[in-house]
Every structure is written in C-alpha cells, then in structure tokens.
Amino acid sequence: MDYKDQLRKVLSSETIKTRVCELGEQISKDYEGRPLVIIGILNGAFIFMADLIRHIKNPLQIDFVRLASYGSQAKSSGHISFTKDIEIDIKDKDVLVVEDIVDTGYTLKYLKEVLNLHNPASIRICCLIDKKERRKVSVEVDYVGFDIPSGFLVGYGLDFNENYRGLPGVYHLNPVYKPEGFMPSDR
Ligand code: IMP
Ligand code: MG
C-alpha cells in the first residue's frame, strides 16, 4: 500500500517555514533583546525548535526536557513524569518552552508548574500546533503556529510510534493504518 494513501498533507514545508519565521520575529520583538532560555520538549519539538531559534535574534541558551505520560500516545492521561529534566539554571531567567502540539494540556500544565518551582523571571509557551478544542485543563499558550482542531498528525518532528518524524510537512495520519515495517521513501 502506498503511504500517500495513508497521509493527507495539512501543512506544507513552505507554509511551516513562513509561519516559523513570523513566530521568531514576534518573539524577538516581544523580548526586546533580553536573553532567553529556550526549553524544548523531546522528542516532538526538536525540528520546530531547531528552525525557530534560527529566527530568534536574542542571545539564548537551550535545554530540553523529556516527559512520559502513562497511556497510549493517541490518548493522553493526566499522569506525567520527567524522564529527562532541565540541566541549566533558570532562576531569574526568561524561559520559553517550545512544544510540538498542545492537546489536552496536561503535559504543559505539569511542566509549567514544575519549572515555576525554579523561580524563573517568566515562563511563556510556544507551540507549533494547538488542538484547543480538545483541551481538558486550561493552560495559557503564548505563541501558536497553527490551530488544527482534530486528527492525528505526523511529520516535521511529530510521530506515530516514532515513525514519520522526518517528513518536511505535517500530515493527517489515517487512524486505521499501522506503519510498522514501513517508511515512506518519497518525501
Ligand atoms: P497533552 O497536551 O498533554 O495531551 O499532550 C500533548 C502531547 O501529545 C504532545 O507533546 C505530542 O507529543 C502528543 N500528541 C498529541 N497529539 C498528537 C498528534 O496528533 N500527533 C503526534 N503527537 C501528538
Ligand atoms: Mg510531545
């Protein structure tokens, strides 16, 4: 079966590029040259963060966290723990958290609460995609790339069982499809 039958493009790489550039310019303007600590949430945010920081003009440090949530990936639960914590000191620093998708909001609510314990000067959140209709808990997202209300998305860092992260665009994945043993070759 051709992978193109299973993936429907929702964001082209050109569309993403334009928006990521706009976000970087907005962030640079809002922080007015102040130094920033950018914290990416692994694994999904790695491509978005790599592109975004090249459009941010402020001096910056970067770090990553990795969070595990119990339950399957397609069905978030409220139980979250760190599998990798931050390694740099964020006390009195302006922190920008970079996330791929905000879905139920559990992940970011938890992360924001934990990061606040380190007494940063501020914390803001930037996500590539907001599925805000699916929110279970309220969390303020300061910078949003795209609002996409529904569907399971892959590509540009987003995965299904670790597949598809390298696709340059974002695609809806047909939920009945099981990609084990299969990788798209035509990108
Ligand atoms: P939540 O906001 O705590 O529900 O979790 C959001 C996390 O679930 C994101 O960091 C993604 O890793 C993952 N996620 C949610 N929706 C999707 C999707 O459509 N594709 C890939 N990962 C998703
Ligand atoms: Mg994630």
Short mmCIF file of C-alpha atoms and ligand atoms in Angstrom, two decimals:
data_model
loop_
_atom_site.label_atom_id
_atom_site.label_comp_id
_atom_site.label_asym_id
_atom_site.label_seq_id
_atom_site.Cartn_x
_atom_site.Cartn_y
_atom_site.Cartn_z
CA MET A 1 0.00 0.00 0.00
CA ASP A 2 1.33 3.49 -0.88
CA TYR A 3 1.97 5.74 2.12
CA LYS A 4 0.34 8.59 0.19
CA ASP A 5 -3.00 6.79 0.64
CA GLN A 6 -2.49 6.99 4.41
CA LEU A 7 -1.21 10.55 4.78
CA ARG A 8 -3.07 13.71 3.87
CA LYS A 9 -1.00 16.88 3.82
CA VAL A 10 -2.25 19.62 6.13
CA LEU A 11 0.80 21.91 6.24
CA SER A 12 3.41 22.17 3.51
CA SER A 13 7.04 22.77 4.40
CA GLU A 14 6.77 26.23 2.80
CA THR A 15 3.74 27.13 4.94
CA ILE A 16 5.57 25.98 8.07
CA LYS A 17 8.71 27.88 7.13
CA THR A 18 6.82 31.15 6.70
CA ARG A 19 4.97 30.77 10.00
CA VAL A 20 8.07 29.75 11.97
CA CYS A 21 9.85 32.84 10.67
CA GLU A 22 6.90 35.02 11.79
CA LEU A 23 6.92 33.42 15.24
CA GLY A 24 10.66 34.01 15.61
CA GLU A 25 10.27 37.65 14.64
CA GLN A 26 7.37 38.12 17.07
CA ILE A 27 9.32 36.51 19.92
CA SER A 28 12.41 38.62 19.16
CA LYS A 29 10.26 41.76 19.26
CA ASP A 30 8.41 40.82 22.47
CA TYR A 31 11.60 40.11 24.44
CA GLU A 32 13.42 43.19 23.09
CA GLY A 33 16.93 41.75 23.05
CA ARG A 34 16.68 40.14 26.51
CA PRO A 35 18.49 36.82 26.92
CA LEU A 36 16.24 33.79 26.78
CA VAL A 37 16.34 30.17 27.89
CA ILE A 38 14.57 28.02 25.33
CA ILE A 39 13.39 24.65 26.66
CA GLY A 40 12.30 22.10 24.08
CA ILE A 41 10.10 19.12 24.87
CA LEU A 42 11.61 15.97 23.42
CA ASN A 43 11.17 14.29 21.09
CA GLY A 44 8.46 16.01 19.09
CA ALA A 45 9.68 19.62 19.30
CA PHE A 46 13.23 19.03 18.05
CA ILE A 47 12.74 20.11 14.44
CA PHE A 48 10.42 23.02 15.24
CA MET A 49 12.81 24.28 17.91
CA ALA A 50 15.85 23.97 15.64
CA ASP A 51 14.13 26.06 12.97
CA LEU A 52 12.55 28.54 15.39
CA ILE A 53 15.73 29.50 17.25
CA ARG A 54 17.37 30.49 13.97
CA HIS A 55 14.73 33.23 13.67
CA ILE A 56 15.14 34.49 17.24
CA LYS A 57 17.59 37.38 17.42
CA ASN A 58 18.02 37.41 21.23
CA PRO A 59 21.00 35.84 22.97
CA LEU A 60 19.81 32.39 24.02
CA GLN A 61 20.62 29.23 25.88
CA ILE A 62 18.87 25.97 25.11
CA ASP A 63 17.89 22.95 27.12
CA PHE A 64 15.49 20.03 26.76
CA VAL A 65 13.10 18.02 28.88
CA ARG A 66 11.55 14.69 28.16
CA LEU A 67 8.24 13.74 29.70
CA ALA A 68 6.46 10.43 29.85
CA SER A 69 2.71 10.24 30.13
CA TYR A 70 1.09 6.98 31.06
CA GLY A 71 -1.30 5.52 28.50
CA SER A 72 -1.03 5.35 24.74
CA GLN A 73 0.23 8.27 22.71
CA ALA A 74 -3.09 8.89 20.99
CA LYS A 75 -4.87 9.06 24.33
CA SER A 76 -3.20 11.41 26.80
CA SER A 77 -3.68 10.95 30.50
CA GLY A 78 -3.06 13.26 33.41
CA HIS A 79 -0.18 11.18 34.83
CA ILE A 80 3.13 12.68 33.76
CA SER A 81 6.72 12.31 34.90
CA PHE A 82 10.15 13.55 33.78
CA THR A 83 12.45 11.11 32.04
CA LYS A 84 14.91 13.98 31.40
CA ASP A 85 14.95 17.14 33.50
CA ILE A 86 16.47 20.53 32.70
CA GLU A 87 20.21 20.85 33.27
CA ILE A 88 20.73 24.60 33.27
CA ASP A 89 19.79 27.10 35.97
CA ILE A 90 16.65 29.02 35.04
CA LYS A 91 16.36 31.09 38.23
CA ASP A 92 15.55 34.71 37.32
CA LYS A 93 15.73 33.87 33.61
CA ASP A 94 13.09 34.40 30.93
CA VAL A 95 12.04 30.92 29.81
CA LEU A 96 10.34 29.99 26.57
CA VAL A 97 9.03 26.43 26.39
CA VAL A 98 8.81 25.01 22.87
CA GLU A 99 6.30 22.22 22.29
CA ASP A 100 5.09 20.46 19.16
CA ILE A 101 1.38 20.03 19.91
CA VAL A 102 -0.80 21.15 22.80
CA ASP A 103 -3.64 18.67 23.01
CA THR A 104 -5.31 18.01 26.39
CA GLY A 105 -2.92 20.48 28.05
CA TYR A 106 -1.84 18.04 30.80
CA THR A 107 1.82 17.98 29.67
CA LEU A 108 2.32 21.73 29.60
CA LYS A 109 0.34 22.40 32.76
CA TYR A 110 2.55 19.93 34.64
CA LEU A 111 5.78 21.23 33.08
CA LYS A 112 4.92 24.84 33.79
CA GLU A 113 4.17 24.06 37.44
CA VAL A 114 7.47 22.21 37.87
CA LEU A 115 9.53 24.88 36.07
CA ASN A 116 7.93 27.56 38.25
CA LEU A 117 9.49 25.88 41.30
CA HIS A 118 12.88 27.03 39.94
CA ASN A 119 11.74 30.69 40.20
CA PRO A 120 12.35 31.85 36.64
CA ALA A 121 11.67 35.53 35.85
CA SER A 122 8.94 34.44 33.40
CA ILE A 123 7.67 31.42 31.51
CA ARG A 124 5.96 31.56 28.14
CA ILE A 125 4.92 28.76 25.84
CA CYS A 126 5.31 28.46 22.09
CA CYS A 127 3.72 25.56 20.23
CA LEU A 128 3.66 24.62 16.59
CA ILE A 129 0.12 23.26 16.66
CA ASP A 130 -2.75 23.95 19.04
CA LYS A 131 -5.64 21.49 19.24
CA LYS A 132 -7.51 23.73 21.64
CA GLU A 133 -10.94 22.12 21.12
CA ARG A 134 -9.50 19.03 22.86
CA ARG A 135 -8.25 20.83 25.95
CA LYS A 136 -9.00 19.11 29.28
CA VAL A 137 -7.10 21.53 31.52
CA SER A 138 -6.56 25.22 31.00
CA VAL A 139 -3.06 26.30 30.01
CA GLU A 140 -2.04 29.62 28.50
CA VAL A 141 -0.21 29.23 25.20
CA ASP A 142 1.53 32.48 24.25
CA TYR A 143 2.66 31.71 20.70
CA VAL A 144 0.77 29.35 18.39
CA GLY A 145 1.93 28.33 14.93
CA PHE A 146 -1.29 26.76 13.69
CA ASP A 147 -4.72 25.84 15.05
CA ILE A 148 -5.66 22.36 13.86
CA PRO A 149 -8.75 21.11 15.68
CA SER A 150 -8.73 17.38 15.04
CA GLY A 151 -7.00 14.33 13.62
CA PHE A 152 -3.72 12.59 14.43
CA LEU A 153 -0.80 14.48 12.91
CA VAL A 154 2.66 13.32 11.84
CA GLY A 155 5.73 14.87 10.20
CA TYR A 156 8.01 17.83 11.00
CA GLY A 157 9.03 16.16 14.25
CA LEU A 158 5.63 14.63 15.06
CA ASP A 159 5.46 10.87 15.19
CA PHE A 160 3.30 7.83 15.34
CA ASN A 161 5.27 5.12 17.20
CA GLU A 162 8.48 7.05 16.32
CA ASN A 163 7.67 6.95 12.60
CA TYR A 164 7.32 9.89 10.21
CA ARG A 165 9.30 12.50 12.22
CA GLY A 166 11.48 13.34 9.22
CA LEU A 167 8.70 14.33 6.81
CA PRO A 168 9.12 18.03 5.93
CA GLY A 169 5.38 18.80 6.08
CA VAL A 170 2.62 17.94 8.56
CA TYR A 171 0.12 15.24 7.59
CA HIS A 172 -3.08 13.72 8.92
CA LEU A 173 -2.47 10.04 9.55
CA ASN A 174 -5.23 7.63 8.67
CA PRO A 175 -6.04 6.11 12.08
CA VAL A 176 -6.62 2.57 10.76
CA TYR A 177 -3.12 2.40 9.29
CA LYS A 178 -0.31 0.61 11.14
CA PRO A 179 3.09 1.82 9.92
CA GLU A 180 5.29 -0.94 11.45
CA GLY A 181 7.83 -2.12 8.96
CA PHE A 182 7.06 0.70 6.59
CA MET A 183 8.68 4.04 5.94
CA PRO A 184 7.75 6.46 3.21
CA SER A 185 10.61 6.89 0.75
CA ASP A 186 9.18 9.65 -1.44
CA ARG A 187 9.42 12.86 0.55
P1 IMP B 1 -1.18 16.76 26.01
O1 IMP B 1 -1.37 18.23 25.67
O2 IMP B 1 -0.67 16.52 27.39
O3 IMP B 1 -2.43 15.98 25.71
O4 IMP B 1 -0.09 16.09 25.12
C1 IMP B 1 0.45 16.61 24.04
C2 IMP B 1 1.50 15.64 23.55
O5 IMP B 1 0.87 14.53 22.91
C3 IMP B 1 2.35 16.32 22.50
O6 IMP B 1 3.56 16.71 23.07
C4 IMP B 1 2.54 15.26 21.47
O7 IMP B 1 3.76 14.58 21.71
C5 IMP B 1 1.44 14.27 21.67
N1 IMP B 1 0.42 14.45 20.61
C6 IMP B 1 -0.81 14.99 20.74
N2 IMP B 1 -1.47 15.00 19.58
C7 IMP B 1 -0.59 14.46 18.68
C8 IMP B 1 -0.68 14.21 17.25
O8 IMP B 1 -1.67 14.50 16.58
N3 IMP B 1 0.42 13.67 16.68
C9 IMP B 1 1.56 13.37 17.38
N4 IMP B 1 1.67 13.57 18.69
C10 IMP B 1 0.61 14.11 19.33
MG MG B 2 5.39 15.74 22.79
#
